[in-house]
Amino acid sequence: MTRNQVRSVTDAVGSIDMPDAEDEVPESKKRTRKGGKRGKKGPMGRLALFYRQIVAELRKVVWPTRNQLTTYTSVVIVFVVVMIGLVTVIDFGFQRVIKYVFG
């Protein structure tokens, strides 16, 4: 690609240095934000908003069924038991090596 081709591609897509015309907003149309929801409420209002947002997020959660929960719990318990066994075997191995070396 020549330099002109590269320049025409970046002009068509836009670049960081030169934003597109529709992205530009005149200074008279820009609104400054003065706190939004948080700025107009006291500490109790912010706390109430926080709890409402928590409840709204908890409603979006897909909770597992009892069968899924039992399966997941079993998998975790089996994994933990296997890891305990693996660490125990490695620990006894290191113990024997240390006794052999420093004996």
mmCIF file of the C-alpha atoms, coordinates in Angstrom:
data_MODEL
# 
_entry.id   MODEL 
# 
loop_
_atom_site.group_PDB 
_atom_site.id 
_atom_site.type_symbol 
_atom_site.label_atom_id 
_atom_site.label_alt_id 
_atom_site.label_comp_id 
_atom_site.label_asym_id 
_atom_site.label_entity_id 
_atom_site.label_seq_id 
_atom_site.pdbx_PDB_ins_code 
_atom_site.Cartn_x 
_atom_site.Cartn_y 
_atom_site.Cartn_z 
_atom_site.occupancy 
_atom_site.B_iso_or_equiv 
_atom_site.pdbx_formal_charge 
_atom_site.auth_seq_id 
_atom_site.auth_comp_id 
_atom_site.auth_asym_id 
_atom_site.auth_atom_id 
_atom_site.pdbx_PDB_model_num 
ATOM 1   C CA . MET A 1 1   ? 0.000   0.000   0.000  1.00 0.00 ? 1   MET A CA 1 
ATOM 2   C CA . THR A 1 2   ? 1.181   3.450   -0.768 1.00 0.00 ? 2   THR A CA 1 
ATOM 3   C CA . ARG A 1 3   ? 1.051   6.302   1.653  1.00 0.00 ? 3   ARG A CA 1 
ATOM 4   C CA . ASN A 1 4   ? -1.958  7.855   -0.088 1.00 0.00 ? 4   ASN A CA 1 
ATOM 5   C CA . GLN A 1 5   ? -3.890  4.588   0.113  1.00 0.00 ? 5   GLN A CA 1 
ATOM 6   C CA . VAL A 1 6   ? -3.150  4.288   3.819  1.00 0.00 ? 6   VAL A CA 1 
ATOM 7   C CA . ARG A 1 7   ? -4.165  7.901   4.365  1.00 0.00 ? 7   ARG A CA 1 
ATOM 8   C CA . SER A 1 8   ? -7.455  7.403   2.504  1.00 0.00 ? 8   SER A CA 1 
ATOM 9   C CA . VAL A 1 9   ? -8.236  4.279   4.552  1.00 0.00 ? 9   VAL A CA 1 
ATOM 10  C CA . THR A 1 10  ? -7.612  6.046   7.849  1.00 0.00 ? 10  THR A CA 1 
ATOM 11  C CA . ASP A 1 11  ? -9.631  9.054   6.698  1.00 0.00 ? 11  ASP A CA 1 
ATOM 12  C CA . ALA A 1 12  ? -12.561 6.791   5.796  1.00 0.00 ? 12  ALA A CA 1 
ATOM 13  C CA . VAL A 1 13  ? -12.490 5.008   9.126  1.00 0.00 ? 13  VAL A CA 1 
ATOM 14  C CA . GLY A 1 14  ? -11.444 7.965   11.220 1.00 0.00 ? 14  GLY A CA 1 
ATOM 15  C CA . SER A 1 15  ? -8.464  8.210   13.475 1.00 0.00 ? 15  SER A CA 1 
ATOM 16  C CA . ILE A 1 16  ? -7.634  9.225   16.982 1.00 0.00 ? 16  ILE A CA 1 
ATOM 17  C CA . ASP A 1 17  ? -6.045  12.483  15.849 1.00 0.00 ? 17  ASP A CA 1 
ATOM 18  C CA . MET A 1 18  ? -8.889  13.501  13.550 1.00 0.00 ? 18  MET A CA 1 
ATOM 19  C CA . PRO A 1 19  ? -12.328 12.572  14.974 1.00 0.00 ? 19  PRO A CA 1 
ATOM 20  C CA . ASP A 1 20  ? -15.298 12.193  12.648 1.00 0.00 ? 20  ASP A CA 1 
ATOM 21  C CA . ALA A 1 21  ? -17.467 15.234  12.059 1.00 0.00 ? 21  ALA A CA 1 
ATOM 22  C CA . GLU A 1 22  ? -20.577 13.738  13.666 1.00 0.00 ? 22  GLU A CA 1 
ATOM 23  C CA . ASP A 1 23  ? -18.669 13.050  16.873 1.00 0.00 ? 23  ASP A CA 1 
ATOM 24  C CA . GLU A 1 24  ? -17.905 16.711  17.400 1.00 0.00 ? 24  GLU A CA 1 
ATOM 25  C CA . VAL A 1 25  ? -20.376 18.598  19.588 1.00 0.00 ? 25  VAL A CA 1 
ATOM 26  C CA . PRO A 1 26  ? -20.380 22.400  19.692 1.00 0.00 ? 26  PRO A CA 1 
ATOM 27  C CA . GLU A 1 27  ? -19.424 24.002  23.006 1.00 0.00 ? 27  GLU A CA 1 
ATOM 28  C CA . SER A 1 28  ? -22.909 25.503  23.397 1.00 0.00 ? 28  SER A CA 1 
ATOM 29  C CA . LYS A 1 29  ? -24.546 22.023  23.232 1.00 0.00 ? 29  LYS A CA 1 
ATOM 30  C CA . LYS A 1 30  ? -22.294 20.351  25.797 1.00 0.00 ? 30  LYS A CA 1 
ATOM 31  C CA . ARG A 1 31  ? -23.802 19.842  29.232 1.00 0.00 ? 31  ARG A CA 1 
ATOM 32  C CA . THR A 1 32  ? -21.684 19.674  32.312 1.00 0.00 ? 32  THR A CA 1 
ATOM 33  C CA . ARG A 1 33  ? -22.596 17.096  34.871 1.00 0.00 ? 33  ARG A CA 1 
ATOM 34  C CA . LYS A 1 34  ? -23.055 18.336  38.412 1.00 0.00 ? 34  LYS A CA 1 
ATOM 35  C CA . GLY A 1 35  ? -23.127 15.144  40.419 1.00 0.00 ? 35  GLY A CA 1 
ATOM 36  C CA . GLY A 1 36  ? -25.979 13.340  38.705 1.00 0.00 ? 36  GLY A CA 1 
ATOM 37  C CA . LYS A 1 37  ? -27.879 10.975  41.001 1.00 0.00 ? 37  LYS A CA 1 
ATOM 38  C CA . ARG A 1 38  ? -25.277 11.172  43.738 1.00 0.00 ? 38  ARG A CA 1 
ATOM 39  C CA . GLY A 1 39  ? -25.010 14.923  43.927 1.00 0.00 ? 39  GLY A CA 1 
ATOM 40  C CA . LYS A 1 40  ? -28.593 15.642  44.943 1.00 0.00 ? 40  LYS A CA 1 
ATOM 41  C CA . LYS A 1 41  ? -29.060 13.031  47.656 1.00 0.00 ? 41  LYS A CA 1 
ATOM 42  C CA . GLY A 1 42  ? -27.739 12.861  51.157 1.00 0.00 ? 42  GLY A CA 1 
ATOM 43  C CA . PRO A 1 43  ? -25.951 9.879   52.678 1.00 0.00 ? 43  PRO A CA 1 
ATOM 44  C CA . MET A 1 44  ? -29.214 8.023   53.377 1.00 0.00 ? 44  MET A CA 1 
ATOM 45  C CA . GLY A 1 45  ? -30.423 8.553   49.813 1.00 0.00 ? 45  GLY A CA 1 
ATOM 46  C CA . ARG A 1 46  ? -27.135 7.224   48.433 1.00 0.00 ? 46  ARG A CA 1 
ATOM 47  C CA . LEU A 1 47  ? -27.359 4.219   50.756 1.00 0.00 ? 47  LEU A CA 1 
ATOM 48  C CA . ALA A 1 48  ? -30.939 3.510   49.605 1.00 0.00 ? 48  ALA A CA 1 
ATOM 49  C CA . LEU A 1 49  ? -29.823 3.797   45.962 1.00 0.00 ? 49  LEU A CA 1 
ATOM 50  C CA . PHE A 1 50  ? -26.978 1.389   46.667 1.00 0.00 ? 50  PHE A CA 1 
ATOM 51  C CA . TYR A 1 51  ? -29.325 -1.226  48.136 1.00 0.00 ? 51  TYR A CA 1 
ATOM 52  C CA . ARG A 1 52  ? -31.810 -0.814  45.270 1.00 0.00 ? 52  ARG A CA 1 
ATOM 53  C CA . GLN A 1 53  ? -28.973 -1.436  42.825 1.00 0.00 ? 53  GLN A CA 1 
ATOM 54  C CA . ILE A 1 54  ? -27.927 -4.552  44.786 1.00 0.00 ? 54  ILE A CA 1 
ATOM 55  C CA . VAL A 1 55  ? -31.467 -5.958  44.625 1.00 0.00 ? 55  VAL A CA 1 
ATOM 56  C CA . ALA A 1 56  ? -31.678 -5.165  40.900 1.00 0.00 ? 56  ALA A CA 1 
ATOM 57  C CA . GLU A 1 57  ? -28.397 -7.015  40.245 1.00 0.00 ? 57  GLU A CA 1 
ATOM 58  C CA . LEU A 1 58  ? -29.475 -10.018 42.349 1.00 0.00 ? 58  LEU A CA 1 
ATOM 59  C CA . ARG A 1 59  ? -32.628 -10.330 40.247 1.00 0.00 ? 59  ARG A CA 1 
ATOM 60  C CA . LYS A 1 60  ? -30.410 -10.771 37.159 1.00 0.00 ? 60  LYS A CA 1 
ATOM 61  C CA . VAL A 1 61  ? -28.550 -13.720 38.694 1.00 0.00 ? 61  VAL A CA 1 
ATOM 62  C CA . VAL A 1 62  ? -29.340 -17.168 37.299 1.00 0.00 ? 62  VAL A CA 1 
ATOM 63  C CA . TRP A 1 63  ? -29.542 -19.307 40.427 1.00 0.00 ? 63  TRP A CA 1 
ATOM 64  C CA . PRO A 1 64  ? -28.632 -23.017 40.126 1.00 0.00 ? 64  PRO A CA 1 
ATOM 65  C CA . THR A 1 65  ? -31.231 -25.695 40.703 1.00 0.00 ? 65  THR A CA 1 
ATOM 66  C CA . ARG A 1 66  ? -30.905 -28.081 43.646 1.00 0.00 ? 66  ARG A CA 1 
ATOM 67  C CA . ASN A 1 67  ? -29.572 -30.808 41.335 1.00 0.00 ? 67  ASN A CA 1 
ATOM 68  C CA . GLN A 1 68  ? -26.916 -28.472 39.852 1.00 0.00 ? 68  GLN A CA 1 
ATOM 69  C CA . LEU A 1 69  ? -25.957 -27.276 43.313 1.00 0.00 ? 69  LEU A CA 1 
ATOM 70  C CA . THR A 1 70  ? -25.511 -30.855 44.532 1.00 0.00 ? 70  THR A CA 1 
ATOM 71  C CA . THR A 1 71  ? -23.397 -31.703 41.487 1.00 0.00 ? 71  THR A CA 1 
ATOM 72  C CA . TYR A 1 72  ? -21.192 -28.604 41.840 1.00 0.00 ? 72  TYR A CA 1 
ATOM 73  C CA . THR A 1 73  ? -20.728 -29.219 45.569 1.00 0.00 ? 73  THR A CA 1 
ATOM 74  C CA . SER A 1 74  ? -19.749 -32.849 44.965 1.00 0.00 ? 74  SER A CA 1 
ATOM 75  C CA . VAL A 1 75  ? -17.226 -31.853 42.316 1.00 0.00 ? 75  VAL A CA 1 
ATOM 76  C CA . VAL A 1 76  ? -15.643 -29.296 44.652 1.00 0.00 ? 76  VAL A CA 1 
ATOM 77  C CA . ILE A 1 77  ? -15.446 -31.752 47.572 1.00 0.00 ? 77  ILE A CA 1 
ATOM 78  C CA . VAL A 1 78  ? -13.886 -34.476 45.383 1.00 0.00 ? 78  VAL A CA 1 
ATOM 79  C CA . PHE A 1 79  ? -11.370 -31.985 43.973 1.00 0.00 ? 79  PHE A CA 1 
ATOM 80  C CA . VAL A 1 80  ? -10.383 -30.783 47.451 1.00 0.00 ? 80  VAL A CA 1 
ATOM 81  C CA . VAL A 1 81  ? -9.942  -34.375 48.709 1.00 0.00 ? 81  VAL A CA 1 
ATOM 82  C CA . VAL A 1 82  ? -7.760  -35.238 45.688 1.00 0.00 ? 82  VAL A CA 1 
ATOM 83  C CA . MET A 1 83  ? -5.629  -32.122 46.235 1.00 0.00 ? 83  MET A CA 1 
ATOM 84  C CA . ILE A 1 84  ? -5.244  -32.938 49.956 1.00 0.00 ? 84  ILE A CA 1 
ATOM 85  C CA . GLY A 1 85  ? -4.057  -36.433 49.013 1.00 0.00 ? 85  GLY A CA 1 
ATOM 86  C CA . LEU A 1 86  ? -1.624  -35.066 46.420 1.00 0.00 ? 86  LEU A CA 1 
ATOM 87  C CA . VAL A 1 87  ? -0.123  -32.537 48.844 1.00 0.00 ? 87  VAL A CA 1 
ATOM 88  C CA . THR A 1 88  ? 0.139   -35.227 51.550 1.00 0.00 ? 88  THR A CA 1 
ATOM 89  C CA . VAL A 1 89  ? 2.026   -37.592 49.233 1.00 0.00 ? 89  VAL A CA 1 
ATOM 90  C CA . ILE A 1 90  ? 4.389   -34.819 48.120 1.00 0.00 ? 90  ILE A CA 1 
ATOM 91  C CA . ASP A 1 91  ? 4.934   -33.783 51.760 1.00 0.00 ? 91  ASP A CA 1 
ATOM 92  C CA . PHE A 1 92  ? 5.843   -37.359 52.820 1.00 0.00 ? 92  PHE A CA 1 
ATOM 93  C CA . GLY A 1 93  ? 8.159   -37.598 49.812 1.00 0.00 ? 93  GLY A CA 1 
ATOM 94  C CA . PHE A 1 94  ? 9.980   -34.410 50.766 1.00 0.00 ? 94  PHE A CA 1 
ATOM 95  C CA . GLN A 1 95  ? 10.150  -35.615 54.371 1.00 0.00 ? 95  GLN A CA 1 
ATOM 96  C CA . ARG A 1 96  ? 11.924  -38.820 53.304 1.00 0.00 ? 96  ARG A CA 1 
ATOM 97  C CA . VAL A 1 97  ? 14.310  -36.927 51.028 1.00 0.00 ? 97  VAL A CA 1 
ATOM 98  C CA . ILE A 1 98  ? 15.205  -34.500 53.829 1.00 0.00 ? 98  ILE A CA 1 
ATOM 99  C CA . LYS A 1 99  ? 15.777  -37.377 56.285 1.00 0.00 ? 99  LYS A CA 1 
ATOM 100 C CA . TYR A 1 100 ? 17.969  -39.154 53.719 1.00 0.00 ? 100 TYR A CA 1 
ATOM 101 C CA . VAL A 1 101 ? 20.037  -36.026 52.955 1.00 0.00 ? 101 VAL A CA 1 
ATOM 102 C CA . PHE A 1 102 ? 20.428  -34.674 56.510 1.00 0.00 ? 102 PHE A CA 1 
ATOM 103 C CA . GLY A 1 103 ? 19.890  -37.950 58.226 1.00 0.00 ? 103 GLY A CA 1 
# 
